[in-house]
Short mmCIF file of C-alpha atoms in Angstrom, two decimals:
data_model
loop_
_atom_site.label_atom_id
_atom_site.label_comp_id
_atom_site.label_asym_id
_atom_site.label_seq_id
_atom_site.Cartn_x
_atom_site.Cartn_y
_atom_site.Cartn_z
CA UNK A 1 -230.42 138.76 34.27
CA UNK A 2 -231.41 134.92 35.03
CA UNK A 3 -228.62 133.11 36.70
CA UNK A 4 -228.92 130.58 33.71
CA UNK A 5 -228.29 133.30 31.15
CA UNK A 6 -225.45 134.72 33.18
CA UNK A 7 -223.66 131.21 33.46
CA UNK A 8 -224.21 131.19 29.84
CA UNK A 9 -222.49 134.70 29.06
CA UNK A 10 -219.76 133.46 31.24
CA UNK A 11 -218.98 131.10 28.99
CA UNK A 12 -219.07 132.65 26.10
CA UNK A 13 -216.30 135.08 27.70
CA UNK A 14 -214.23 132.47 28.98
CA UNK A 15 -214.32 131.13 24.90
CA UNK A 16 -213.71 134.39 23.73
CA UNK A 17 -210.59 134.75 25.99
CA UNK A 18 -209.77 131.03 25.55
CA UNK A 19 -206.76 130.15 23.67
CA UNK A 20 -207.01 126.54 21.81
CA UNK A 21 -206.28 124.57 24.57
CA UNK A 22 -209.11 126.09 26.88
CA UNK A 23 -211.89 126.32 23.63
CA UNK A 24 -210.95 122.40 22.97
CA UNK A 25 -211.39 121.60 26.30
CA UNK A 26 -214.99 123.44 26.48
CA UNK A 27 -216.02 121.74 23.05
CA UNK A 28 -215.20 118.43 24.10
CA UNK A 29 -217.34 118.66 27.52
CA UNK A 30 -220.01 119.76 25.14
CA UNK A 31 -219.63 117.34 23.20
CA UNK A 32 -219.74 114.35 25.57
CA UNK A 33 -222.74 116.37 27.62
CA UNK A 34 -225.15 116.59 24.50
CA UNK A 35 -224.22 113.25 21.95
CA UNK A 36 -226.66 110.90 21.71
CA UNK A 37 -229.54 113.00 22.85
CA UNK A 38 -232.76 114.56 21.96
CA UNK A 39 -231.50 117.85 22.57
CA UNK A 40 -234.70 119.65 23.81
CA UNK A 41 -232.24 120.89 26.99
CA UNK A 42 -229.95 122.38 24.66
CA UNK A 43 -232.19 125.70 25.11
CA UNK A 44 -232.53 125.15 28.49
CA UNK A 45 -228.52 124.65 28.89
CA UNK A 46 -227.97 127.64 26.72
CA UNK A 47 -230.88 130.03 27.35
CA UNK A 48 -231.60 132.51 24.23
CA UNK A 49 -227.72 133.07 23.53
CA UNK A 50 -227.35 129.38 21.73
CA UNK A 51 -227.35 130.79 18.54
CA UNK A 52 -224.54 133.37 19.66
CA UNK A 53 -222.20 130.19 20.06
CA UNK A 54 -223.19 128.14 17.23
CA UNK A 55 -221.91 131.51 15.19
CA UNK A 56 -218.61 131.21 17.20
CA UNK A 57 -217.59 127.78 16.81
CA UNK A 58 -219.13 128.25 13.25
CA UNK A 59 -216.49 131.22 12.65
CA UNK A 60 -213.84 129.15 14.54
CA UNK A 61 -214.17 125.83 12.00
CA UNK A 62 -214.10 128.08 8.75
CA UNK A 63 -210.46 129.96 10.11
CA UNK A 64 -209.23 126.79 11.38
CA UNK A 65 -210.25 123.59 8.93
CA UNK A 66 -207.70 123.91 6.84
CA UNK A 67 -204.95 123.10 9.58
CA UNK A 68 -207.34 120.50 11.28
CA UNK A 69 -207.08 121.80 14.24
CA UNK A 70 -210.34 119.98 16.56
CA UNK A 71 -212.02 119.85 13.29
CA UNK A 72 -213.74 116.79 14.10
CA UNK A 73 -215.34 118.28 17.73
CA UNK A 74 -216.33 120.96 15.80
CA UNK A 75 -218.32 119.26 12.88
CA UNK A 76 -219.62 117.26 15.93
CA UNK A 77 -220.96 120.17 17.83
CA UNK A 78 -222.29 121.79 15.41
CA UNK A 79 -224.29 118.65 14.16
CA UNK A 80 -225.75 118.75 17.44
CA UNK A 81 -227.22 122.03 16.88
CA UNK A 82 -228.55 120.56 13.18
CA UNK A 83 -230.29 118.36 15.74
CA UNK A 84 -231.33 120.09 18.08
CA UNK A 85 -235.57 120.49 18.79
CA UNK A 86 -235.80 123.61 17.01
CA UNK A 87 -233.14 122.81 14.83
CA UNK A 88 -234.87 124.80 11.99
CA UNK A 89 -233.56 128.18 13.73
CA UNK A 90 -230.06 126.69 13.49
CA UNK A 91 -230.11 125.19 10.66
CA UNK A 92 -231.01 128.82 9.04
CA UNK A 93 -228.31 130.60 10.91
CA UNK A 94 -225.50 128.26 9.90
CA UNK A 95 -226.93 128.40 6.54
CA UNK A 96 -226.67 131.75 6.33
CA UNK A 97 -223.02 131.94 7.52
CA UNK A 98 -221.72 130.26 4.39
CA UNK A 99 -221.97 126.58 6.39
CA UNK A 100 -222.67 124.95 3.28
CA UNK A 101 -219.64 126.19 1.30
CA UNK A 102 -217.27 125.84 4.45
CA UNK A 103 -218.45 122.12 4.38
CA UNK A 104 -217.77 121.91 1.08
CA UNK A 105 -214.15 123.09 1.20
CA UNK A 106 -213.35 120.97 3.55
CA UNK A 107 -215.11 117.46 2.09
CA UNK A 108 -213.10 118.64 -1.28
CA UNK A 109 -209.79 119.79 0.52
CA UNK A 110 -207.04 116.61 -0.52
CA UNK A 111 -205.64 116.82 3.13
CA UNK A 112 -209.31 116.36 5.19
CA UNK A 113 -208.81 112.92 7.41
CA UNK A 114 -211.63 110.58 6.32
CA UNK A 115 -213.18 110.58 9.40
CA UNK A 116 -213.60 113.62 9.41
CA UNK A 117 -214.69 113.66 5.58
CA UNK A 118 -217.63 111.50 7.11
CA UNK A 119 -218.53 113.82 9.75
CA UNK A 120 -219.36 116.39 6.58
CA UNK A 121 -221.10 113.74 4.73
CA UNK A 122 -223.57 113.27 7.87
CA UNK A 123 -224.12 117.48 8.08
CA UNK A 124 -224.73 117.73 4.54
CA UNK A 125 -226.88 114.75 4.26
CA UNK A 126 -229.25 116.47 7.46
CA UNK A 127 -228.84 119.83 5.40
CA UNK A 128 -230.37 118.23 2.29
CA UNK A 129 -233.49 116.11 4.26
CA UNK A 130 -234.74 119.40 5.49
CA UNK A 131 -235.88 120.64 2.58
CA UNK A 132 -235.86 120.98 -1.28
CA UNK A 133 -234.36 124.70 -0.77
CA UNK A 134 -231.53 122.72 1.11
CA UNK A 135 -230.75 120.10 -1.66
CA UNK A 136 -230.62 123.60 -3.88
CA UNK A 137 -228.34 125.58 -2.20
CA UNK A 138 -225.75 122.31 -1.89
CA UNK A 139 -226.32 121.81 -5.77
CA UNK A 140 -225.99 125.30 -6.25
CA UNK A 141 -222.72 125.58 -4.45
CA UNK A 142 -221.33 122.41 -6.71
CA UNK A 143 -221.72 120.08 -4.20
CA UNK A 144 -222.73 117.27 -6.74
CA UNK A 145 -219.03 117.24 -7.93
CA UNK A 146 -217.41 117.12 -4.87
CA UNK A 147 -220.02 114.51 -3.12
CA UNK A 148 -218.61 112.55 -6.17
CA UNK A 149 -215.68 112.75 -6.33
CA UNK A 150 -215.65 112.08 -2.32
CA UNK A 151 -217.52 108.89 -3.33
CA UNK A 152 -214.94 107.57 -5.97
CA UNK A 153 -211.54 108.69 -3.95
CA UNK A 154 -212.94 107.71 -0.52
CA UNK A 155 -211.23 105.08 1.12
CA UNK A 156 -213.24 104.17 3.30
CA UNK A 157 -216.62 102.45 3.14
CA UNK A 158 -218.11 104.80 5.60
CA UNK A 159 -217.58 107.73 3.57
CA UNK A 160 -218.39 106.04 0.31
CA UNK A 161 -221.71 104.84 1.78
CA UNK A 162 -222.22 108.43 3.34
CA UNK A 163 -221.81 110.20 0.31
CA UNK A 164 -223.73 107.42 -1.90
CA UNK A 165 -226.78 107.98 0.52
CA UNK A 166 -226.44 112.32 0.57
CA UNK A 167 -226.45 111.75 -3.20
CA UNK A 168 -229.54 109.87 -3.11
CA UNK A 169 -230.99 112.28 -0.75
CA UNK A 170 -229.84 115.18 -2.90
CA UNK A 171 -231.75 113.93 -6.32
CA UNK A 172 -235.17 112.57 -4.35
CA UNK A 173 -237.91 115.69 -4.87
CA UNK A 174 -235.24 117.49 -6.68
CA UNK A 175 -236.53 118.17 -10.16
CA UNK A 176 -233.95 121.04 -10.85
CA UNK A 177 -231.37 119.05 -10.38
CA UNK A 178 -232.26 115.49 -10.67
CA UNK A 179 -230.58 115.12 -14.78
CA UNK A 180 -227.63 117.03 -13.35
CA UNK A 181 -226.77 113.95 -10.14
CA UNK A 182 -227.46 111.90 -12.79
CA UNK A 183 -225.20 112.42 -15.60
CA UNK A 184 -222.96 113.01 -12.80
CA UNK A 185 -223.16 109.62 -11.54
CA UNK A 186 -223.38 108.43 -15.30
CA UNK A 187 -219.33 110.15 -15.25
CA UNK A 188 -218.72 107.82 -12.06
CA UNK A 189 -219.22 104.75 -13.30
CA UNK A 190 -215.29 105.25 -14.71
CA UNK A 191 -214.25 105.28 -11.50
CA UNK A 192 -211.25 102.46 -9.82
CA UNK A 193 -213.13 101.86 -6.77
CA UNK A 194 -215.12 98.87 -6.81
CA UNK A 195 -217.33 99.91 -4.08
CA UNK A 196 -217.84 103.39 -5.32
CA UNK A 197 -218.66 101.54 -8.56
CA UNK A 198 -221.16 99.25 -6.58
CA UNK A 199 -222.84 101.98 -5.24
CA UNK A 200 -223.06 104.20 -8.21
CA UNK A 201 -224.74 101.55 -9.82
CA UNK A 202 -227.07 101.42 -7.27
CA UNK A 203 -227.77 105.37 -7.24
CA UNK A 204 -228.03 105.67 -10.91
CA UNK A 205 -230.83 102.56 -10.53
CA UNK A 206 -232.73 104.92 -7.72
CA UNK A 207 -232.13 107.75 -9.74
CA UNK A 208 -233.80 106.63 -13.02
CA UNK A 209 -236.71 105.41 -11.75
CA UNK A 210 -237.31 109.16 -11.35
CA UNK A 211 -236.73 109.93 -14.93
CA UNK A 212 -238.56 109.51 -17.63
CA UNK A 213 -235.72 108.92 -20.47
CA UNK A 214 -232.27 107.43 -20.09
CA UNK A 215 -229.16 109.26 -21.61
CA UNK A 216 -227.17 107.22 -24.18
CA UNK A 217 -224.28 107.96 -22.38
CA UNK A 218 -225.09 105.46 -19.55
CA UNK A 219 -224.89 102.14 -22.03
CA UNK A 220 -221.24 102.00 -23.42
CA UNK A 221 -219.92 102.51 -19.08
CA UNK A 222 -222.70 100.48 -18.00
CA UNK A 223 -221.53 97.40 -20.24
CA UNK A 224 -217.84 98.44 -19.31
CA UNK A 225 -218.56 97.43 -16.06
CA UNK A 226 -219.68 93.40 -16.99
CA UNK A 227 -215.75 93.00 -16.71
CA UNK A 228 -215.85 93.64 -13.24
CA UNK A 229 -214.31 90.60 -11.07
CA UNK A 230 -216.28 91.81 -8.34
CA UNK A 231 -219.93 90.33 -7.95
CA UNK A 232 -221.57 93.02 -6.64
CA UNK A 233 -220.87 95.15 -9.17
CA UNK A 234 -221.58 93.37 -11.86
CA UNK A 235 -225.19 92.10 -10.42
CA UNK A 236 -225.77 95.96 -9.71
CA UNK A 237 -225.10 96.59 -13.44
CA UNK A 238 -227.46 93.58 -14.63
CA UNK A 239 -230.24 94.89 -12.33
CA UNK A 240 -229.75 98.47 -13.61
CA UNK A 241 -229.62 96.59 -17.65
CA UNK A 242 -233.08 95.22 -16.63
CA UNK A 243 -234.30 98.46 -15.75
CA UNK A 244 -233.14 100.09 -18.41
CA UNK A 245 -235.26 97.64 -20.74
CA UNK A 246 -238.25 100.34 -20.89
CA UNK A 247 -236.28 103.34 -22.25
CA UNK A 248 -235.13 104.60 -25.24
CA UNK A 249 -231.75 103.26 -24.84
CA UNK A 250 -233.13 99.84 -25.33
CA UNK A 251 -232.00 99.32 -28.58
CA UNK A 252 -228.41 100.25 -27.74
CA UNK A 253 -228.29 98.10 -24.92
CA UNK A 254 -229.49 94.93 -26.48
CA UNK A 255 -227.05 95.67 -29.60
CA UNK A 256 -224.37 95.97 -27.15
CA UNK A 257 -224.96 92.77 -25.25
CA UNK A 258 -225.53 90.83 -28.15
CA UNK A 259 -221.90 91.97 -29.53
CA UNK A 260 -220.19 90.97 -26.41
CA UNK A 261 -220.58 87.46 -26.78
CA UNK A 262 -218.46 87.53 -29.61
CA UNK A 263 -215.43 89.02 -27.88
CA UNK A 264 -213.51 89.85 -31.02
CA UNK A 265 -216.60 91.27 -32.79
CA UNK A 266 -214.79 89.93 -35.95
CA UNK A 267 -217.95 88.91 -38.72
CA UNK A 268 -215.52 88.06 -40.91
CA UNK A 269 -213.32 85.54 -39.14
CA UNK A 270 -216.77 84.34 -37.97
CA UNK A 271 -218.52 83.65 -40.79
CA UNK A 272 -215.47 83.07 -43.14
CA UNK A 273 -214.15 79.66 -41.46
CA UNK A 274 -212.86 77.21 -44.31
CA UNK A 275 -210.90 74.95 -41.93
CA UNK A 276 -208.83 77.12 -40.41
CA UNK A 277 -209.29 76.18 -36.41
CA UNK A 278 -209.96 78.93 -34.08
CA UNK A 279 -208.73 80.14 -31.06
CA UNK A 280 -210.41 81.95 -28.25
CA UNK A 281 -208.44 84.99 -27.60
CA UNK A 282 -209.31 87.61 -24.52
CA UNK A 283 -208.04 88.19 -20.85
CA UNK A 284 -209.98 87.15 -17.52
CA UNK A 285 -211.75 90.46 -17.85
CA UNK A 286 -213.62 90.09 -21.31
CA UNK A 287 -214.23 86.38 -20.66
CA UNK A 288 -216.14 87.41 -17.20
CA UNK A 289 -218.19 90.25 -19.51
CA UNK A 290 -218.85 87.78 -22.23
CA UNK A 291 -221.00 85.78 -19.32
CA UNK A 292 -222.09 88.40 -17.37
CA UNK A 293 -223.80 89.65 -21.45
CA UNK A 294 -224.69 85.92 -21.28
CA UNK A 295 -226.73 86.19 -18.01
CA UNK A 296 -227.93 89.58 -18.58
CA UNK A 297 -229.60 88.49 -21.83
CA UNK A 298 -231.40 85.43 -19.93
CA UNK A 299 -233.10 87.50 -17.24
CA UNK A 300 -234.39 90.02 -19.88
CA UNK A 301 -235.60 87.39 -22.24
CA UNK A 302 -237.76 85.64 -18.90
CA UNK A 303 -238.72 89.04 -18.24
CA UNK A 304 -240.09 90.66 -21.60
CA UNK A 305 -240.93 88.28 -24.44
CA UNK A 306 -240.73 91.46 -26.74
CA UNK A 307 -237.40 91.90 -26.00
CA UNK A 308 -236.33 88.28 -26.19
CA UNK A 309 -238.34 88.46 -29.95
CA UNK A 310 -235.61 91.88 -30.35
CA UNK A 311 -232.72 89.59 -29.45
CA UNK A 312 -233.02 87.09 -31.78
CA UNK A 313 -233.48 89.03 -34.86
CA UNK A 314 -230.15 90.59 -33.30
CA UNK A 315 -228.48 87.30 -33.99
CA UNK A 316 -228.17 86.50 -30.33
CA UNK A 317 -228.44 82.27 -30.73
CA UNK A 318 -225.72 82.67 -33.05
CA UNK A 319 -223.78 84.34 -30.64
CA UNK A 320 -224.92 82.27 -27.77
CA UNK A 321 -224.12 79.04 -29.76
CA UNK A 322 -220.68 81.04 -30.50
CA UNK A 323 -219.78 81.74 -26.32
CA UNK A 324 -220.67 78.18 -25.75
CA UNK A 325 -217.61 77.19 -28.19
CA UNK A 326 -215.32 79.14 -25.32
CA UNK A 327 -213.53 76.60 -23.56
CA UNK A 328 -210.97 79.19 -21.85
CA UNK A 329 -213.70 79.80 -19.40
CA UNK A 330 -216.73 77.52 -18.24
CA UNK A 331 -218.80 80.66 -16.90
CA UNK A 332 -219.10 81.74 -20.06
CA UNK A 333 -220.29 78.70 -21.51
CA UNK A 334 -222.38 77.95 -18.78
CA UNK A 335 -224.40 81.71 -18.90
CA UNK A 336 -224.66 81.09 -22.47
CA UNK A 337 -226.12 77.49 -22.47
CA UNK A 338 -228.26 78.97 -19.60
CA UNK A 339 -229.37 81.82 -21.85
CA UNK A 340 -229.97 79.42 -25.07
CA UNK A 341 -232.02 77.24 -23.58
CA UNK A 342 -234.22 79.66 -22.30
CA UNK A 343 -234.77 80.45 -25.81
CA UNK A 344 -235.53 77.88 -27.33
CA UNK A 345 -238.24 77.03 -24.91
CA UNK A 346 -239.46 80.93 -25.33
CA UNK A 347 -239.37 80.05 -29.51
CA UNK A 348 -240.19 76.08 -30.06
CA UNK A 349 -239.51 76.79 -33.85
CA UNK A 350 -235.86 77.23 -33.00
CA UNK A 351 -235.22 73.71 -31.89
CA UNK A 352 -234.39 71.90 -34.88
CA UNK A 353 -232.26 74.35 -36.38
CA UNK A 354 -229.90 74.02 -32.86
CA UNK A 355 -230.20 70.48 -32.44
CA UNK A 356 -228.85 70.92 -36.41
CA UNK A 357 -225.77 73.09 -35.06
CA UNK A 358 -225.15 70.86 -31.45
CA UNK A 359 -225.88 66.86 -32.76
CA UNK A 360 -228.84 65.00 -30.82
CA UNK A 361 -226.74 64.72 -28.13
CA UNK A 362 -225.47 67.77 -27.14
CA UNK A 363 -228.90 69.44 -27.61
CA UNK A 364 -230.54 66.79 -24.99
CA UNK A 365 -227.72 67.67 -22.49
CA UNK A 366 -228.76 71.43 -23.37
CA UNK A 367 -232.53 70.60 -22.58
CA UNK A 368 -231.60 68.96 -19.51
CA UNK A 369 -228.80 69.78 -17.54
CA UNK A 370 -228.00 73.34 -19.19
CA UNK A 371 -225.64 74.53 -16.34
CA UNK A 372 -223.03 71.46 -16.40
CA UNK A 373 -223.59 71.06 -20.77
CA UNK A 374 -219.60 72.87 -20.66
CA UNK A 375 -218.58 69.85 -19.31
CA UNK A 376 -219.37 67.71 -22.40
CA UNK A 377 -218.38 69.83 -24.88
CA UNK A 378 -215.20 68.63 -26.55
CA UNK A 379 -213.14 70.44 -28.85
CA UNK A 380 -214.55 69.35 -32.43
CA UNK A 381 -218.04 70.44 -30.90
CA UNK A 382 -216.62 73.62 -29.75
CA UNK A 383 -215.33 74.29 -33.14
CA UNK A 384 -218.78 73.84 -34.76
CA UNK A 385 -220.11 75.77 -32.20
CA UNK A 386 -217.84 78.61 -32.92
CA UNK A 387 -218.34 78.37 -36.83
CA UNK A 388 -222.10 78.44 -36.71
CA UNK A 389 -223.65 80.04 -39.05
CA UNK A 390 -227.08 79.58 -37.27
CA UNK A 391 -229.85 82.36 -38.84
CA UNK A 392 -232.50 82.40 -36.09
CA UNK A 393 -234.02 85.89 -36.99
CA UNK A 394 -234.71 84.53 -40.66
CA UNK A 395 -236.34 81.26 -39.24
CA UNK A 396 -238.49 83.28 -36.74
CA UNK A 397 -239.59 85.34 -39.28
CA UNK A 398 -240.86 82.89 -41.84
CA UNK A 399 -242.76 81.06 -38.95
CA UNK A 400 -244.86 83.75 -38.50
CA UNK A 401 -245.07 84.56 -41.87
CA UNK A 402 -246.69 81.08 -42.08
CA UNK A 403 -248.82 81.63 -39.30
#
């Protein structure tokens, strides 16, 4: 026997008589001997028993996780195997050994520290980029749920990001399993966490551009989420709106947005005005969704003339002329002047029948300085503005009947 291989045995022995203590103190120096390296010596340090000790400490971490006793040295260790130069042999043995599902239990037990919660993430996420067989068997094993539901409950960002990137990972060259991360990440949207909502957003964009239709499911969420106070989620939800422009859900989309600006969605009380005055009613919340539908309908009408053309025989410069009219918040006003002007440059005919609605003057502030026209709205004008009983999709239509 090689003097290597019998320093090698020796230690196995000493781990197999080892209590905690002595095992703890043996995974920790091989932990600080072999981080942060390319671990072509690992062979060399270990001879041809490595694999005998990778099934040790692999036995060791399923008896023990649930206590969390050194359970961060050994998701550590064993990630350096996962790295190791011929990390494919590993990879298969821990595979084999139930790693997956031990990983699993303990990213989905409620008392795992975070930290260590990462340290799963990171395995998992090197299990699934070695192969589409990989991403199955962690699918397989329903580790979509529990990646998501470590996403939404996380509180860190670490393990949020972590588990938004193993996600990704997980539905990239994964036809099987692709429409099941996504509806699954369709469900997350719901979630409290701003940042999981952020980066949901963000998967479900990645995700779609893989698919070729779009579940309905994803609009009536997707527009819950314009409330959001937080920026970055709601410009992940306009950029995944805009992508959703060429798919079936369209339609849906569009109808939604358009009914937003309304807030009340009340025809009646808007088109059935005989003096009465009205009053904007909402909270923070449906204000900051009635101009983040604002804003969202401006960057699809510079994007797609065809779906501008959709929006106003939707009613949307009624609606726009309406949100302008909300003096409880300027945003709103200001993503809907935005939004109108837009259109009427997109649709020339419109003009007159705006300037009709706004006065001369109002209208040239609209064409000029559309981001600061709030500011010079007073409330007589905002009460025309929210009685308007503008018809746009009529007058676009006889134009080109003309034509």
């Amino acid at each position: 026997m090689s003097p290597q291989k019998d320093l090698v045995l020796s230690f196995l022995r000493e781990w197999d008589r080892g209590d905690r203590t002595v095992r703890s103190r043996m995974l920790i120096s091989f932990v600080t001997q072999n981080s942060g390296k390319i671990f072509y010596d690992l062979e060399l340090q270990f001879a041809q028993v490595a694999s005998l000790f990778l099934a040790r400490l692999t036995t060791w971490m399923r008896l023990t996780y649930l206590f969390g006793t050194d359970l961060g040295l050994q998701l550590k260790a064993i990630g350096i195997f996962l790295c190791a130069s011929n990390h494919d042999q590993y990879l298969t043995e821990f595979l084999e050994d139930g790693g997956i599902l031990t990983l699993l239990d303990i990213l989905g037990h409620s008392q795992s520290k975070d930290l260590d919660k990462a340290e799963v993430v990171h395995l998992l996420t090197t299990v699934s980029n070695s192969g589409c067989k990989c991403k199955w068997l962690i699918c397989e094993s329903h580790g979509v749920e529990v990646i998501a539901d470590c996403l939404a409950m996380s509180n860190t960002y670490e393990t949020q990001e972590s588990a938004w990137i193993l996600l990704k990972s997980l539905s990239c060259g994964n036809p099987k399993y692709q429409d099941h991360i996504y509806k699954t990440l369709i469900t997350l949207m719901s979630c409290t966490s701003p940042k999981a909502q952020q980066l949901v957003l963000n998967a479900l964009r990645f995700v779609q551009l893989q698919l070729k239709t779009a579940h309905s499911g994803i609009v009536e969420p997707l527009l819950n989420l314009l409330k959001s106070l937080h920026l970055d989620v709601q410009e992940e939800a306009i950029k995944l709106i805009l992508g959703l422009k060429c798919f079936e859900v369209r339609g849906m989309l569009l109808t939604g947005l358009v009914s937003l600006l309304t807030l009340n969605k009340d025809e009646a009380q808007l088109h059935g005005i005989t003096g009465e005055v009205i009053k904007m009613t909402g909270s923070l919340p449906v204000f900051v969704q009635q101009a983040a539908a604002a804003k969202a309908i401006r960057l699809l009408a510079e994007e797609d003339r065809e779906v501008s053309h959709e929006l106003v025989s939707l009613g949307v410069i009624q609606y726009l002329l309406y949100a302008m009219g909300n003096q409880e918040h300027a945003e709103a006003q200001t993503q809907a002047s935005l939004a109108l002007e837009r259109f009427v440059c997109l649709f020339p005919v419109l003009e007159e029948h705006v300037q009709k609605v706004m006065g001369s003057s109002l209208f040239r502030e609209l064409m000029d300085k559309a981001d600061t026209l709030y500011m010079k709205i007073n409330e007589t004008q905002a009460q025309v503005l929210l009685t308007n009983r503008v018809n746009a999709s009529e007058v676009l239509k006889d134009s080109q009947s003309e034509c």
